[in-house]
Amino acid sequence: MFEKVLKDPVHDEILFDDPLLWALVNVPAFQRLRRIRQLGTSFLTFHGAEHSRFAHSLGAYETMRRVLYHLQRECGWPTDPREIRLALAAALLHDIGHGPFSHTFESVLGVHHETWTHRVILEDPALRSVLDGVDDEFALDLVRILRSDSRYPAVESLISSQLDVDRMDYMLRDAEATGVSYGLFELARLIRSLTYSDGRVYVKKQNLHTVEQYLLARYFMYVQVYLHPVTVGSDVLVENILVRAKDLIAQGERIDMPEPLRRVLQGDMEDVSWYIRLDESVLLYAFHTFAEQPDPILRDLAERFLNRRLFAPVVRQGSTPVDDLALLRTTAKAMGFHPDYYVTLRSCKIPGYDVIGQGLLLRDENGRVEDLSQASKLIRTLVPSQEERLFLPKEMLDPSNPLSARVRSIAYSAL
């Protein structure tokens, strides 16, 4: 009998009893996730946020394993061994396409990590050799599940919805790593609240308050952790570094950097192996190299990140008028800052409860079904919203600078 047990700070133990899934853990593309932080640049805000996407992926797998065990015992689903393998493999590999510093990196490339995940699963030879050991369609079916193409609707909802194994793990893992308590919820009770009928997963109506607790925890994690102004500002700085490097390459400048990063920034993405070679150790090495380059903008931006001289965040109410932004850019230029890299606006979406598309359905003991928002007044108050943040060098707001008064009057005008 095959069995591997890993100790874990969130789930206590993570169990592997299928050699196929253990083989997936040990392919280089999955091991690469050890070198990519789960929370990107949040370690500059919360010093404990050093955990990896590798740990989270293992946790999502374990959560899926426990969910399936519960549903098998209570509802008799799933029974097909191949579908069970697909569900567990999808949970394990759902983040395999993430780049260094997460969503920041994909915004520079203009390609979402989901696309890279699909490509890695289908194109990486080492990974395909394991997946093809099941059958020739297994890898393609995994991608179909991750794309939510409705061939496996129940599994798809457990992989990607407002209540999925991805969120169940990362919220608890991120709360522990950042030291916040409002991201905690009762995972075992939440899993027991799930039921299955007619090809889809529901929440038992009697467990309404358990789901409310989970959704409130998610809301507070986004407001207090994932969208923390300092973290978003760190992401902006990383993005601007990469954009400057990309712009210099496009201008024909020769910049020292690791070859995998050069290939990707040049748009050479035909061979997925170059992308797989990218991790945060590569980017941090590149930033050290950038800090010694002759280009003053690239050098300054890289030094700011390495030494945590981050941009100042200004959280604004409402949107910034075009004329105000133009005046800020002009003032930044007069102060010696290139506005394309030192004046940045970000619109941050705060998730609430979304009824459209992937609402959570409650099912009572008589089989009656209703959306969660119909049964919960509390959830109806969780309306998705957004706020705008302005990021500037702190020097632009320094009162000792004669132009800072103009900057501050514009930056804080909507507060």
Coordinates of C-alpha atoms in Angstrom, one line a residue:
M1 CA 0.0 0.0 0.0
F2 CA 1.4 3.4 -1.1
E3 CA 1.2 6.2 1.5
K4 CA 3.1 9.5 2.0
V5 CA 2.1 11.8 4.9
L6 CA 3.4 15.4 5.1
K7 CA 3.1 17.6 8.2
D8 CA 1.3 20.9 7.5
P9 CA 0.7 23.9 9.7
V10 CA -2.9 24.4 8.5
H11 CA -4.2 20.8 8.0
D12 CA -1.9 19.0 10.4
E13 CA -1.3 16.2 7.9
I14 CA -1.5 16.0 4.1
L15 CA -2.0 12.4 2.8
F16 CA -1.0 11.0 -0.5
D17 CA -2.1 7.4 -1.2
D18 CA -2.0 7.6 -5.0
P19 CA 1.5 7.2 -6.7
L20 CA 0.3 9.3 -9.6
L21 CA -0.4 12.3 -7.5
W22 CA 2.8 11.9 -5.6
A23 CA 4.7 11.8 -8.9
L24 CA 3.1 15.1 -9.9
V25 CA 4.4 16.7 -6.7
N26 CA 7.9 15.7 -7.7
V27 CA 8.1 17.1 -11.3
P28 CA 10.3 20.1 -11.7
A29 CA 7.5 22.4 -12.8
F30 CA 5.7 21.7 -9.5
Q31 CA 8.8 21.9 -7.4
R32 CA 9.4 25.4 -8.9
L33 CA 6.4 26.6 -6.8
R34 CA 8.6 26.3 -3.7
R35 CA 10.4 29.4 -5.1
I36 CA 7.3 31.5 -5.6
R37 CA 5.6 33.2 -2.6
Q38 CA 1.9 32.7 -2.2
L39 CA 1.3 36.3 -1.3
G40 CA 3.7 38.0 -3.7
T41 CA 5.2 41.2 -2.2
S42 CA 3.1 41.0 1.0
F43 CA 6.2 40.0 2.8
L44 CA 7.2 43.7 2.7
T45 CA 4.0 44.4 4.7
F46 CA 3.6 41.3 6.8
H47 CA 7.0 39.9 7.6
G48 CA 5.6 36.4 8.1
A49 CA 4.1 36.1 4.6
E50 CA 7.0 34.0 3.3
H51 CA 4.9 30.8 2.5
S52 CA 5.0 29.4 -1.0
R53 CA 2.5 28.5 -3.7
F54 CA 3.9 25.0 -3.3
A55 CA 2.6 24.8 0.3
H56 CA -0.8 26.2 -0.8
S57 CA -1.1 23.8 -3.7
L58 CA -0.5 20.9 -1.4
G59 CA -3.1 22.4 1.0
A60 CA -5.7 22.8 -1.8
Y61 CA -5.2 19.1 -2.7
E62 CA -5.7 18.0 0.9
T63 CA -8.8 20.1 1.2
M64 CA -10.2 18.6 -2.0
R65 CA -9.3 15.1 -0.7
R66 CA -11.3 15.8 2.5
V67 CA -14.2 17.3 0.6
L68 CA -14.5 14.3 -1.7
Y69 CA -14.2 11.9 1.3
H70 CA -17.1 13.7 3.0
L71 CA -19.3 13.7 -0.2
Q72 CA -18.6 10.1 -0.9
R73 CA -19.7 9.1 2.6
E74 CA -22.8 11.2 2.7
C75 CA -23.9 11.4 -0.9
G76 CA -22.3 8.6 -2.7
W77 CA -20.4 10.9 -5.1
P78 CA -17.9 10.6 -6.7
T79 CA -17.5 6.9 -7.5
D80 CA -15.6 7.0 -10.8
P81 CA -11.8 6.6 -9.9
R82 CA -10.8 8.7 -12.9
E83 CA -13.0 11.6 -11.9
I84 CA -11.6 11.4 -8.4
R85 CA -8.1 11.6 -9.8
L86 CA -9.0 14.5 -12.0
A87 CA -10.4 16.4 -9.1
L88 CA -7.4 15.8 -6.9
A89 CA -4.9 16.5 -9.7
A90 CA -6.8 19.7 -10.7
A91 CA -6.6 21.0 -7.1
L92 CA -2.9 20.1 -6.9
L93 CA -1.9 21.7 -10.2
H94 CA -4.3 24.7 -10.3
D95 CA -1.5 27.2 -9.6
I96 CA 1.3 25.6 -11.5
G97 CA 1.4 28.5 -14.1
H98 CA 1.9 31.3 -11.5
G99 CA 4.8 33.6 -12.2
P100 CA 7.2 35.3 -9.8
F101 CA 5.4 37.9 -7.6
S102 CA 2.2 36.5 -8.8
H103 CA -0.4 38.7 -10.5
T104 CA 2.1 41.6 -10.9
F105 CA 4.2 39.6 -13.3
E106 CA 1.2 38.5 -15.4
S107 CA 0.0 42.1 -15.7
V108 CA 3.4 43.1 -17.4
L109 CA 3.2 40.2 -19.8
G110 CA -0.5 40.6 -20.5
V111 CA -1.0 36.9 -20.1
H112 CA -3.0 35.5 -17.1
H113 CA -1.5 32.8 -15.0
E114 CA -4.4 30.5 -15.9
T115 CA -3.2 30.5 -19.5
W116 CA 0.3 29.6 -18.4
T117 CA -1.2 26.8 -16.1
H118 CA -3.0 25.3 -19.1
R119 CA 0.2 25.5 -21.2
V120 CA 2.4 24.0 -18.6
I121 CA 0.0 21.0 -18.1
L122 CA -0.2 20.4 -21.9
E123 CA 3.3 21.3 -23.0
D124 CA 5.8 20.4 -20.2
P125 CA 7.3 17.0 -21.2
A126 CA 8.0 15.9 -17.6
L127 CA 4.5 16.7 -16.4
R128 CA 2.8 15.2 -19.5
S129 CA 4.8 12.0 -19.1
V130 CA 3.1 11.5 -15.7
L131 CA -0.4 12.6 -16.8
D132 CA -0.3 10.5 -20.0
G133 CA 0.4 7.5 -17.8
V134 CA -3.4 7.6 -16.9
D135 CA -4.6 8.0 -20.5
D136 CA -4.1 10.2 -23.5
E137 CA -7.1 12.5 -22.6
F138 CA -6.2 13.0 -18.9
A139 CA -4.1 16.2 -19.3
L140 CA -6.7 17.7 -21.7
D141 CA -9.5 16.9 -19.3
L142 CA -7.6 18.6 -16.5
V143 CA -7.4 21.8 -18.6
R144 CA -11.1 21.5 -19.4
I145 CA -11.9 21.4 -15.7
L146 CA -9.6 24.4 -15.0
R147 CA -11.3 26.3 -17.9
S148 CA -14.7 25.4 -16.4
D149 CA -16.1 24.1 -19.7
S150 CA -19.0 22.3 -17.9
R151 CA -17.9 18.7 -18.6
Y152 CA -17.4 18.1 -14.9
P153 CA -19.6 20.8 -13.3
A154 CA -19.4 19.6 -9.7
V155 CA -15.6 19.2 -9.8
E156 CA -15.3 22.6 -11.5
S157 CA -17.3 24.3 -8.8
L158 CA -14.9 22.8 -6.2
I159 CA -11.9 24.1 -8.1
S160 CA -13.2 27.6 -8.9
S161 CA -16.3 29.3 -7.3
Q162 CA -17.0 31.5 -4.4
L163 CA -16.7 28.4 -2.2
D164 CA -13.8 26.3 -3.5
V165 CA -10.9 24.3 -2.2
D166 CA -8.5 27.0 -3.4
R167 CA -10.0 29.7 -1.2
M168 CA -10.6 27.4 1.7
D169 CA -6.9 26.7 1.9
Y170 CA -5.3 30.0 1.0
M171 CA -7.5 32.0 3.4
L172 CA -6.5 29.9 6.4
R173 CA -2.8 29.7 5.3
D174 CA -2.6 33.4 4.6
A175 CA -4.3 34.3 7.9
E176 CA -1.8 32.2 9.8
A177 CA 1.2 33.6 8.0
T178 CA 0.2 37.2 8.3
G179 CA -0.8 36.9 11.9
V180 CA -4.4 38.1 11.5
S181 CA -7.4 36.3 13.2
Y182 CA -10.2 37.7 11.1
G183 CA -9.3 35.4 8.2
L184 CA -10.1 32.3 10.2
F185 CA -13.1 30.1 9.8
E186 CA -14.2 26.5 10.7
L187 CA -12.9 24.5 7.8
A188 CA -14.1 21.0 9.0
R189 CA -17.6 22.4 9.6
L190 CA -17.6 24.2 6.3
I191 CA -16.7 20.9 4.5
R192 CA -19.6 19.1 6.4
S193 CA -22.0 21.8 5.1
L194 CA -21.5 20.6 1.5
T195 CA -23.9 18.2 -0.2
Y196 CA -24.3 16.8 -3.7
S197 CA -27.4 16.3 -5.8
D198 CA -28.2 16.1 -9.5
G199 CA -24.7 16.7 -10.7
R200 CA -23.8 19.8 -8.6
V201 CA -22.6 20.7 -5.1
Y202 CA -24.8 22.6 -2.7
V203 CA -24.6 24.1 0.8
K204 CA -27.0 22.7 3.4
K205 CA -29.4 25.4 4.4
Q206 CA -29.0 24.5 8.1
N207 CA -25.3 25.5 7.8
L208 CA -26.1 29.0 6.6
H209 CA -24.1 30.7 9.4
T210 CA -21.0 28.6 8.7
V211 CA -20.9 29.9 5.1
E212 CA -21.6 33.5 6.4
Q213 CA -18.5 33.2 8.6
Y214 CA -16.4 32.0 5.7
L215 CA -17.6 34.9 3.4
L216 CA -17.0 37.5 6.1
A217 CA -13.5 36.1 6.6
R218 CA -12.8 36.4 2.9
Y219 CA -14.1 40.0 2.9
F220 CA -11.8 41.1 5.7
M221 CA -8.8 39.2 4.2
Y222 CA -9.2 41.2 1.0
V223 CA -9.6 44.6 2.8
Q224 CA -6.9 44.1 5.4
V225 CA -4.3 41.8 3.7
Y226 CA -4.7 41.2 -0.1
L227 CA -5.4 44.8 -0.9
H228 CA -3.4 46.5 1.8
P229 CA -2.2 49.8 0.4
V230 CA 1.5 49.1 1.2
T231 CA 1.3 45.7 -0.6
V232 CA -0.4 47.1 -3.6
G233 CA 2.3 49.8 -3.7
S234 CA 5.0 47.1 -3.6
D235 CA 3.3 45.4 -6.5
V236 CA 3.2 48.7 -8.4
L237 CA 7.0 49.1 -7.9
V238 CA 7.7 45.6 -9.2
E239 CA 5.5 46.2 -12.2
N240 CA 7.2 49.5 -13.0
I241 CA 10.7 47.9 -12.7
L242 CA 9.7 45.2 -15.2
V243 CA 7.9 47.7 -17.5
R244 CA 11.1 49.9 -17.6
A245 CA 13.3 46.9 -18.4
K246 CA 10.8 45.9 -21.1
D247 CA 10.8 49.4 -22.5
L248 CA 14.6 49.6 -22.6
I249 CA 14.8 46.2 -24.4
A250 CA 12.3 47.5 -27.0
Q251 CA 14.5 50.6 -27.5
G252 CA 17.4 48.4 -28.3
E253 CA 19.3 48.9 -25.0
R254 CA 21.4 46.1 -23.7
I255 CA 20.6 45.3 -20.1
D256 CA 22.2 42.5 -18.0
M257 CA 19.5 40.1 -16.8
P258 CA 19.0 36.3 -16.6
E259 CA 18.1 34.8 -19.9
P260 CA 14.7 33.4 -18.9
L261 CA 13.5 36.9 -17.9
R262 CA 14.9 38.4 -21.1
R263 CA 13.1 35.8 -23.2
V264 CA 9.8 36.4 -21.5
L265 CA 10.1 40.2 -21.5
Q266 CA 10.9 40.1 -25.3
G267 CA 7.7 38.2 -25.9
D268 CA 9.5 34.9 -26.7
M269 CA 6.9 32.6 -25.2
E270 CA 6.8 29.8 -27.8
D271 CA 8.8 27.5 -25.6
V272 CA 7.1 27.1 -22.2
S273 CA 10.4 25.9 -20.7
W274 CA 11.7 29.4 -20.5
Y275 CA 8.7 30.4 -18.4
I276 CA 9.1 27.4 -16.1
R277 CA 12.7 28.6 -15.4
L278 CA 11.4 31.9 -13.9
D279 CA 10.9 32.1 -10.2
E280 CA 11.4 34.8 -7.6
S281 CA 15.1 34.0 -7.1
V282 CA 15.6 34.8 -10.7
L283 CA 13.7 38.1 -10.4
L284 CA 15.5 39.1 -7.2
Y285 CA 18.9 38.4 -8.9
A286 CA 17.7 40.5 -11.8
F287 CA 16.8 43.4 -9.5
H288 CA 20.2 43.3 -7.9
T289 CA 21.7 43.5 -11.5
F290 CA 19.3 46.3 -12.4
A291 CA 20.5 48.3 -9.4
E292 CA 23.9 48.5 -11.0
Q293 CA 22.7 49.4 -14.5
P294 CA 23.5 52.8 -16.1
D295 CA 19.9 53.7 -16.7
P296 CA 19.0 56.0 -13.8
I297 CA 15.3 55.1 -13.7
L298 CA 15.8 51.3 -13.7
R299 CA 18.6 51.6 -11.2
D300 CA 16.5 53.8 -8.8
L301 CA 13.3 51.6 -9.1
A302 CA 15.3 48.4 -8.3
E303 CA 17.1 50.0 -5.4
R304 CA 13.8 51.2 -4.0
F305 CA 12.4 47.7 -4.0
L306 CA 15.5 46.0 -2.6
N307 CA 15.8 48.5 0.2
R308 CA 12.0 48.8 0.8
R309 CA 11.8 52.5 -0.1
L310 CA 8.3 52.0 -1.4
F311 CA 5.9 54.4 -3.0
A312 CA 3.5 56.3 -0.8
P313 CA -0.1 55.1 -1.1
V314 CA -2.9 57.6 -1.2
V315 CA -6.3 56.0 -0.9
R316 CA -8.9 58.1 -2.7
Q317 CA -12.7 58.3 -2.7
G318 CA -14.0 58.4 -6.2
S319 CA -12.0 58.6 -9.4
T320 CA -9.2 61.0 -10.2
P321 CA -10.1 63.6 -12.8
V322 CA -8.1 63.5 -16.0
D323 CA -6.9 67.1 -15.5
D324 CA -5.7 66.3 -12.0
L325 CA -3.7 63.3 -13.2
A326 CA -2.2 65.4 -16.0
L327 CA -1.1 68.1 -13.5
L328 CA 0.4 65.4 -11.3
R329 CA 2.4 64.0 -14.2
T330 CA 3.6 67.4 -15.1
T331 CA 4.6 68.2 -11.6
A332 CA 6.4 64.8 -11.2
K333 CA 8.5 65.6 -14.3
A334 CA 9.4 69.0 -12.9
M335 CA 10.6 67.3 -9.7
G336 CA 12.8 64.9 -11.7
F337 CA 10.5 61.8 -11.8
H338 CA 9.5 60.2 -15.1
P339 CA 5.7 60.2 -14.8
D340 CA 5.3 56.8 -16.6
Y341 CA 7.2 55.1 -13.8
Y342 CA 6.6 57.3 -10.8
V343 CA 2.9 58.3 -10.9
T344 CA 0.6 55.3 -10.9
L345 CA -3.2 54.9 -10.3
R346 CA -4.7 51.6 -9.3
S347 CA -8.3 50.6 -9.0
C348 CA -8.7 47.9 -6.4
K349 CA -11.8 45.7 -6.5
I350 CA -13.1 44.6 -3.1
P351 CA -15.1 41.4 -3.5
G352 CA -18.4 41.0 -1.8
Y353 CA -20.9 38.3 -2.7
D354 CA -21.6 37.9 -6.4
V355 CA -25.0 36.5 -7.2
I356 CA -24.3 36.6 -10.9
G357 CA -22.7 33.5 -12.4
Q358 CA -21.4 31.6 -9.4
G359 CA -23.8 32.3 -6.6
L360 CA -23.9 29.8 -3.8
L361 CA -27.0 27.6 -3.7
L362 CA -28.6 26.5 -0.4
R363 CA -30.5 23.2 -0.4
D364 CA -32.9 22.3 2.5
E365 CA -33.9 18.9 3.6
N366 CA -36.9 18.9 1.3
G367 CA -34.7 19.6 -1.8
R368 CA -35.8 23.2 -2.1
V369 CA -33.0 25.4 -3.5
E370 CA -32.4 29.1 -3.1
D371 CA -29.4 31.5 -3.6
L372 CA -27.5 32.4 -0.4
S373 CA -28.4 36.0 -0.8
Q374 CA -32.1 35.2 -0.5
A375 CA -31.6 33.5 2.8
S376 CA -29.0 35.8 4.4
K377 CA -29.5 39.5 5.1
L378 CA -25.9 39.7 6.2
I379 CA -24.6 38.4 2.8
R380 CA -26.8 40.9 0.9
T381 CA -24.8 43.7 2.5
L382 CA -21.5 42.3 1.0
V383 CA -21.8 44.2 -2.2
P384 CA -18.7 44.2 -4.4
S385 CA -17.0 47.7 -4.4
Q386 CA -13.8 49.3 -5.5
E387 CA -11.5 52.2 -4.4
E388 CA -8.8 54.0 -6.2
R389 CA -5.2 54.3 -4.9
L390 CA -2.6 56.8 -6.1
F391 CA 1.1 55.8 -5.7
L392 CA 3.9 58.3 -5.7
P393 CA 7.5 58.5 -4.4
K394 CA 7.5 59.8 -0.9
E395 CA 9.8 62.6 -1.9
M396 CA 7.0 64.1 -4.0
L397 CA 5.0 64.5 -0.8
D398 CA 7.9 65.8 1.4
P399 CA 7.0 69.3 2.7
S400 CA 10.7 70.3 2.3
N401 CA 10.2 70.2 -1.5
P402 CA 8.7 73.4 -2.8
L403 CA 6.5 71.6 -5.3
S404 CA 5.1 69.2 -2.8
A405 CA 2.3 71.5 -1.8
R406 CA 0.9 71.3 -5.3
V407 CA 1.2 67.5 -5.3
R408 CA -0.5 67.1 -1.9
S409 CA -3.4 69.4 -2.9
I410 CA -4.1 67.3 -5.9
A411 CA -3.4 63.9 -4.3
Y412 CA -5.6 64.5 -1.3
S413 CA -8.3 66.5 -3.1
A414 CA -10.8 63.7 -3.2
L415 CA -10.4 62.6 0.4

